[in-house]
Short mmCIF file of C-alpha atoms in Angstrom, two decimals:
data_model
loop_
_atom_site.label_atom_id
_atom_site.label_comp_id
_atom_site.label_asym_id
_atom_site.label_seq_id
_atom_site.Cartn_x
_atom_site.Cartn_y
_atom_site.Cartn_z
CA UNK A 6 -54.25 -57.92 -12.59
CA UNK A 7 -53.58 -60.90 -10.33
CA UNK A 8 -50.82 -62.92 -8.47
CA UNK A 9 -51.21 -66.27 -10.25
CA UNK A 10 -48.34 -68.16 -9.93
CA UNK A 11 -48.11 -68.67 -13.68
CA UNK A 12 -48.18 -66.05 -16.47
CA UNK A 13 -51.38 -65.34 -17.87
CA UNK A 14 -52.56 -63.78 -20.89
CA UNK A 15 -53.03 -60.32 -19.40
CA UNK A 16 -50.02 -60.36 -17.41
CA UNK A 17 -48.27 -61.01 -20.89
CA UNK A 18 -49.83 -58.14 -22.63
CA UNK A 19 -48.47 -55.87 -19.64
CA UNK A 20 -45.04 -57.19 -20.15
CA UNK A 21 -45.25 -57.27 -23.82
CA UNK A 22 -43.49 -54.06 -24.67
CA UNK A 23 -40.81 -54.74 -22.27
CA UNK A 24 -40.37 -57.88 -23.39
CA UNK A 25 -39.88 -57.25 -27.27
CA UNK A 26 -37.20 -54.51 -25.92
CA UNK A 27 -35.40 -57.06 -24.15
CA UNK A 28 -36.27 -54.81 -21.26
CA UNK A 29 -37.67 -57.62 -18.84
CA UNK A 30 -36.94 -59.08 -15.70
CA UNK A 31 -35.37 -62.55 -16.18
CA UNK A 32 -37.14 -64.32 -13.96
CA UNK A 33 -40.33 -63.01 -15.89
CA UNK A 34 -38.90 -63.53 -19.07
CA UNK A 35 -38.62 -67.46 -18.35
CA UNK A 36 -42.33 -67.46 -16.98
CA UNK A 37 -43.49 -65.15 -19.83
CA UNK A 38 -41.86 -67.62 -22.42
CA UNK A 39 -43.25 -70.53 -20.76
CA UNK A 40 -46.98 -69.30 -20.99
CA UNK A 41 -46.05 -68.14 -24.66
CA UNK A 42 -44.94 -72.09 -25.51
CA UNK A 43 -48.41 -73.06 -24.43
CA UNK A 44 -50.71 -69.92 -25.77
CA UNK A 45 -51.20 -69.63 -29.45
CA UNK A 46 -52.88 -66.46 -29.15
CA UNK A 47 -50.62 -64.59 -26.91
CA UNK A 48 -47.77 -66.08 -29.68
CA UNK A 49 -49.89 -64.47 -32.17
CA UNK A 50 -50.23 -60.98 -30.56
CA UNK A 51 -46.27 -61.18 -29.75
CA UNK A 52 -45.48 -62.02 -33.74
CA UNK A 53 -47.66 -59.19 -35.09
CA UNK A 54 -46.46 -56.47 -32.56
CA UNK A 55 -42.83 -57.35 -33.20
CA UNK A 56 -43.81 -57.14 -37.06
CA UNK A 57 -45.64 -53.58 -36.52
CA UNK A 58 -42.67 -52.29 -35.22
CA UNK A 59 -40.15 -53.60 -37.68
CA UNK A 60 -42.64 -52.27 -40.20
CA UNK A 61 -42.41 -48.67 -39.03
CA UNK A 62 -38.62 -48.75 -38.69
CA UNK A 63 -38.19 -49.72 -42.23
CA UNK A 64 -35.93 -47.50 -44.28
CA UNK A 65 -38.61 -46.98 -46.87
CA UNK A 66 -40.44 -44.86 -44.28
CA UNK A 67 -38.09 -42.53 -43.95
CA UNK A 68 -37.85 -40.16 -46.68
CA UNK A 69 -34.64 -37.52 -46.92
CA UNK A 70 -35.32 -33.64 -46.27
CA UNK A 71 -36.41 -32.39 -49.85
CA UNK A 72 -33.38 -30.34 -51.12
CA UNK A 73 -35.95 -27.12 -51.48
CA UNK A 74 -36.73 -27.22 -47.55
CA UNK A 75 -33.11 -27.56 -47.00
CA UNK A 76 -32.22 -24.51 -48.88
CA UNK A 77 -34.95 -22.39 -47.36
CA UNK A 78 -33.91 -23.80 -43.99
CA UNK A 79 -30.45 -22.76 -44.55
CA UNK A 80 -31.73 -19.17 -45.59
CA UNK A 81 -33.98 -18.67 -42.83
CA UNK A 82 -30.85 -19.65 -40.29
CA UNK A 83 -28.67 -16.92 -42.25
CA UNK A 84 -26.13 -20.01 -43.30
CA UNK A 85 -26.57 -19.27 -47.41
CA UNK A 86 -22.78 -19.36 -47.35
CA UNK A 87 -22.38 -22.90 -46.25
CA UNK A 88 -25.09 -24.31 -48.46
CA UNK A 89 -22.87 -27.00 -50.43
CA UNK A 90 -24.59 -30.21 -51.48
CA UNK A 91 -25.25 -32.52 -49.10
CA UNK A 92 -22.53 -34.46 -48.07
CA UNK A 93 -23.72 -38.22 -48.27
CA UNK B 29 -30.39 -41.57 -36.12
CA UNK B 30 -27.08 -41.19 -34.47
CA UNK B 31 -27.70 -40.52 -30.85
CA UNK B 32 -23.97 -39.52 -29.55
CA UNK B 33 -22.10 -36.81 -30.95
CA UNK B 34 -21.01 -37.25 -34.03
CA UNK B 35 -17.55 -38.41 -34.19
CA UNK B 36 -15.90 -35.58 -36.30
CA UNK B 37 -18.11 -32.67 -34.69
CA UNK B 38 -17.00 -30.37 -32.33
CA UNK B 39 -19.76 -29.36 -29.41
CA UNK B 40 -17.02 -26.51 -28.11
CA UNK B 41 -16.94 -24.95 -31.60
CA UNK B 42 -20.90 -24.98 -31.67
CA UNK B 43 -21.01 -23.57 -28.44
CA UNK B 44 -18.38 -21.21 -29.12
CA UNK B 45 -21.01 -20.18 -32.13
CA UNK B 46 -18.92 -21.44 -35.05
CA UNK B 47 -21.31 -20.88 -38.29
CA UNK B 48 -19.71 -23.84 -40.22
CA UNK B 49 -20.18 -26.27 -37.37
CA UNK B 50 -23.96 -25.26 -37.07
CA UNK B 51 -24.36 -25.87 -40.85
CA UNK B 52 -23.27 -29.26 -40.40
CA UNK B 53 -25.32 -29.79 -37.18
CA UNK B 54 -28.03 -28.79 -39.31
CA UNK B 55 -27.33 -31.32 -42.28
CA UNK B 56 -26.71 -34.10 -39.79
CA UNK B 57 -30.27 -33.46 -37.92
CA UNK B 58 -32.28 -31.99 -40.52
CA UNK B 59 -33.89 -35.27 -42.13
CA UNK B 60 -35.13 -37.01 -38.73
CA UNK B 61 -36.69 -33.85 -37.35
CA UNK B 62 -38.19 -32.83 -40.57
CA UNK B 63 -39.75 -36.50 -40.55
CA UNK B 64 -41.02 -36.02 -36.97
CA UNK B 65 -42.91 -32.88 -37.89
CA UNK B 66 -44.21 -34.50 -40.93
CA UNK B 67 -45.80 -37.27 -38.65
CA UNK B 68 -46.76 -35.28 -36.00
CA UNK B 69 -48.48 -32.56 -38.00
CA UNK B 70 -49.34 -34.39 -41.02
CA UNK B 71 -48.39 -31.98 -43.55
CA UNK B 72 -45.23 -30.46 -45.25
CA UNK B 73 -45.64 -26.89 -44.54
CA UNK B 74 -46.24 -27.65 -40.65
CA UNK B 75 -43.22 -29.70 -40.90
CA UNK B 76 -41.02 -27.01 -42.47
CA UNK B 77 -42.14 -24.45 -39.82
CA UNK B 78 -41.24 -27.12 -36.73
CA UNK B 79 -37.76 -27.65 -38.82
CA UNK B 80 -37.05 -23.95 -39.08
CA UNK B 81 -38.01 -23.03 -35.61
CA UNK B 82 -36.37 -25.92 -34.15
CA UNK B 83 -33.04 -24.91 -35.36
CA UNK B 84 -33.60 -20.85 -35.02
CA UNK B 85 -34.63 -21.87 -31.27
CA UNK B 86 -30.94 -24.34 -31.56
CA UNK B 87 -28.94 -21.69 -32.75
CA UNK B 88 -30.18 -18.89 -30.10
CA UNK B 89 -29.61 -21.58 -27.36
CA UNK B 90 -26.86 -23.73 -28.09
CA UNK B 91 -24.46 -21.58 -25.99
CA UNK B 92 -26.61 -22.64 -23.11
CA UNK B 93 -26.26 -26.50 -24.00
CA UNK B 94 -25.00 -28.29 -20.71
CA UNK B 95 -24.50 -31.68 -21.90
CA UNK B 96 -26.85 -32.89 -19.72
CA UNK B 97 -28.71 -35.13 -22.50
CA UNK B 98 -27.27 -36.00 -25.80
CA UNK B 99 -26.94 -33.35 -28.82
CA UNK B 100 -29.91 -35.17 -30.60
CA UNK B 101 -32.13 -35.68 -27.28
CA UNK B 102 -31.59 -32.09 -26.70
CA UNK B 103 -32.85 -31.00 -30.61
CA UNK B 104 -35.62 -33.48 -30.24
CA UNK B 105 -36.92 -31.99 -26.97
CA UNK B 106 -37.01 -28.34 -28.84
CA UNK B 107 -38.63 -30.12 -31.96
CA UNK B 108 -41.47 -31.72 -29.87
CA UNK B 109 -41.95 -28.56 -28.22
CA UNK B 110 -41.96 -26.75 -31.35
CA UNK B 111 -44.45 -29.49 -32.64
CA UNK B 112 -46.49 -29.48 -29.91
CA UNK B 113 -47.06 -25.69 -29.84
CA UNK B 114 -48.42 -25.85 -33.06
CA UNK B 115 -50.61 -28.68 -32.70
CA UNK B 116 -52.15 -26.70 -29.67
CA UNK B 117 -52.48 -23.66 -32.20
CA UNK B 118 -54.27 -25.56 -34.59
CA UNK B 119 -56.13 -27.81 -32.58
CA UNK B 120 -56.71 -26.52 -29.15
CA UNK B 121 -59.27 -29.27 -28.36
CA UNK B 122 -56.51 -31.99 -28.50
CA UNK B 123 -55.48 -33.12 -25.06
CA UNK B 124 -51.84 -34.14 -24.95
CA UNK B 125 -52.00 -35.15 -21.37
CA UNK B 126 -54.80 -37.75 -22.26
CA UNK B 127 -53.01 -40.72 -20.83
CA UNK B 128 -52.01 -40.90 -17.20
CA UNK B 129 -49.80 -43.53 -15.91
CA UNK B 130 -52.30 -45.87 -16.20
CA UNK B 131 -51.26 -49.85 -15.55
CA UNK B 132 -54.97 -50.79 -16.46
CA UNK B 133 -54.50 -52.94 -19.82
CA UNK B 134 -58.20 -53.97 -20.04
CA UNK B 135 -58.94 -51.69 -23.00
CA UNK B 136 -55.78 -52.94 -24.42
CA UNK B 137 -56.79 -56.45 -24.74
CA UNK B 138 -56.33 -57.75 -28.40
CA UNK B 139 -59.34 -58.43 -30.36
CA UNK B 140 -57.50 -59.43 -33.80
CA UNK B 141 -56.04 -62.77 -33.26
CA UNK B 142 -54.93 -63.55 -36.77
CA UNK B 143 -51.25 -64.37 -37.31
CA UNK B 144 -50.11 -61.97 -40.76
CA UNK B 145 -46.47 -61.78 -39.36
CA UNK B 146 -45.11 -64.42 -41.86
CA UNK B 147 -46.61 -62.45 -44.98
CA UNK B 148 -44.15 -61.46 -47.70
CA UNK B 149 -42.41 -58.64 -47.24
CA UNK B 150 -43.51 -57.08 -50.59
CA UNK B 151 -47.34 -57.62 -49.54
CA UNK B 152 -46.77 -56.10 -46.32
CA UNK B 153 -44.72 -53.11 -47.70
CA UNK B 154 -46.96 -52.47 -50.94
CA UNK B 155 -47.90 -49.10 -51.83
CA UNK B 156 -50.99 -49.60 -50.41
CA UNK B 157 -49.92 -51.71 -47.05
CA UNK B 158 -47.40 -48.46 -46.53
CA UNK B 159 -50.50 -46.17 -46.83
CA UNK B 160 -52.47 -48.40 -44.32
CA UNK B 161 -49.61 -48.10 -41.80
CA UNK B 162 -48.96 -44.02 -42.27
CA UNK B 163 -52.95 -44.03 -41.72
CA UNK B 164 -52.68 -46.18 -38.94
CA UNK B 165 -49.83 -44.39 -37.33
CA UNK B 166 -51.61 -40.80 -38.28
CA UNK B 167 -54.74 -42.11 -36.23
CA UNK B 168 -52.79 -42.51 -32.97
CA UNK B 169 -53.68 -40.25 -30.39
CA UNK B 170 -51.08 -37.34 -30.14
CA UNK B 171 -50.08 -38.23 -26.56
CA UNK B 172 -49.22 -41.90 -27.73
CA UNK B 173 -47.76 -41.04 -31.16
CA UNK B 174 -45.16 -38.79 -30.13
CA UNK B 175 -44.06 -41.55 -28.10
CA UNK B 176 -44.25 -44.03 -30.48
CA UNK B 177 -42.68 -41.78 -32.97
CA UNK B 178 -39.27 -40.92 -31.10
CA UNK B 179 -38.81 -44.62 -29.54
CA UNK B 180 -39.75 -46.75 -32.52
CA UNK B 181 -39.36 -44.88 -35.42
CA UNK B 182 -36.29 -42.70 -34.70
CA UNK B 183 -35.02 -45.19 -32.40
CA UNK B 184 -34.43 -43.27 -29.24
CA UNK B 185 -34.23 -45.14 -26.08
CA UNK B 186 -36.94 -45.03 -23.23
CA UNK B 187 -34.70 -42.81 -21.30
CA UNK B 188 -34.02 -40.26 -24.28
CA UNK B 189 -37.54 -40.17 -25.17
CA UNK B 190 -38.50 -39.53 -21.71
CA UNK B 191 -36.21 -36.68 -21.53
CA UNK B 192 -37.37 -35.38 -24.80
CA UNK B 193 -40.90 -35.21 -23.49
CA UNK B 194 -40.19 -34.33 -20.15
CA UNK B 195 -41.99 -37.60 -19.14
CA UNK B 196 -41.21 -40.36 -16.78
CA UNK B 197 -39.52 -43.57 -17.89
CA UNK B 198 -42.71 -45.60 -16.45
CA UNK B 199 -45.00 -42.96 -18.29
CA UNK B 200 -43.21 -43.47 -21.44
CA UNK B 201 -43.87 -47.01 -21.34
CA UNK B 202 -47.13 -47.35 -20.58
CA UNK B 203 -47.68 -45.05 -23.55
CA UNK B 204 -45.41 -46.91 -25.95
CA UNK B 205 -47.58 -50.05 -25.17
CA UNK B 206 -50.44 -48.50 -26.00
CA UNK B 207 -49.42 -47.22 -29.18
CA UNK B 208 -47.95 -50.39 -30.17
CA UNK B 209 -51.19 -52.42 -29.11
CA UNK B 210 -53.18 -49.93 -31.09
CA UNK B 211 -51.30 -50.01 -34.14
CA UNK B 212 -51.07 -53.85 -33.94
CA UNK B 213 -54.88 -54.12 -33.96
CA UNK B 214 -55.33 -51.88 -36.91
CA UNK B 215 -52.73 -53.53 -38.65
CA UNK B 216 -53.97 -57.13 -37.91
CA UNK B 217 -57.26 -55.53 -39.56
CA UNK B 218 -55.76 -54.57 -42.41
CA UNK B 219 -53.57 -57.77 -43.08
CA UNK B 220 -55.79 -60.28 -42.13
CA UNK B 221 -57.82 -59.67 -45.03
CA UNK B 222 -54.65 -60.34 -47.38
CA UNK B 223 -53.96 -63.59 -45.78
CA UNK B 224 -54.55 -66.62 -47.98
CA UNK B 225 -57.62 -68.36 -46.72
CA UNK B 226 -55.74 -71.21 -45.12
CA UNK B 227 -53.51 -69.81 -42.75
CA UNK B 228 -56.56 -67.67 -41.16
CA UNK B 229 -57.37 -69.00 -37.71
#
C-alpha cells in the first residue's frame, strides 16, 4: 500500500470493514467517500459487502433452540425442576 | 443478543449458586450458543454437545466470574473453546491459527464486480438464496468463520469478539475484513446469475 494523496481502490479495500462499522477516522472517511463518488467499482464492492452483512443478520437465519434440545440441556444440568414452558 | 446483564437477572444470585437463576440464564443464552455451535460444527449433534458442555462448564465456574467482561462474552468464550476443542478432535488437520495479523490485502482484491445489492429481498432470501448463504459461511476457514459469526451474526462488538477469542482487536478486524470479502465474492458469484441482463455491468 502506498502513500498517494488520494485514496486508491486498494486503500479503500483495507478500510472497507472499518468504514462499514462506522469505525473510521473522520478524515480518512472523507477521503474514502470522495473516492467512492468517483469509482463505480468500489461503490459496488461497498454496496454488496454491506448487503452481505445485512443478509446474514436477517432474523430468518436465527432459528430458536429446538424444544427437545432444551429439555435435554436442562436434564443434563440437573435443572429439570425448572423446566417450565419457555418464556417468550 | 443482549450483551449486557439482562435487566431482571441477578449476578449475585448466580454466583451464590441460585439454581432458578441459572435456569433463567440458560434460557436467555442457549439459543445463540446453540446457533454458534451449529454454524461452527455444521451438525445438530455436535451443536448440542457444545451447548451442554458450555453450560456445564459455566455452572462449575460461575462462582469465579469476576465481571471483567460481560456475562454474555464470558459464556461465548466458553462456547468458543468448547467448539474449537470439538473441531480439533474431529479434524486435527484444521489450523485455527492460519491467519496471522497480516495487512496484505492483495489476495482480497475483488474479482466479482456486479451490483446485486438492489435485488429484491424475496430473491435474496429465497430458500435457495439462504442455502447459498449458509454454504458460503460454512466454507469459510474456521479462523475466519468464528470471528464473522460472533461479530456479524451474533452482533458482538470488536472488543467483545476479541475478548471471547483471546485475540487482539487488530487481529479481529483483519479476520473480519477477510471473512466479509470472501463471503461477498461468493455471494456475488451466486447472485449475479440472478440479475436481469440489463443490470449487469
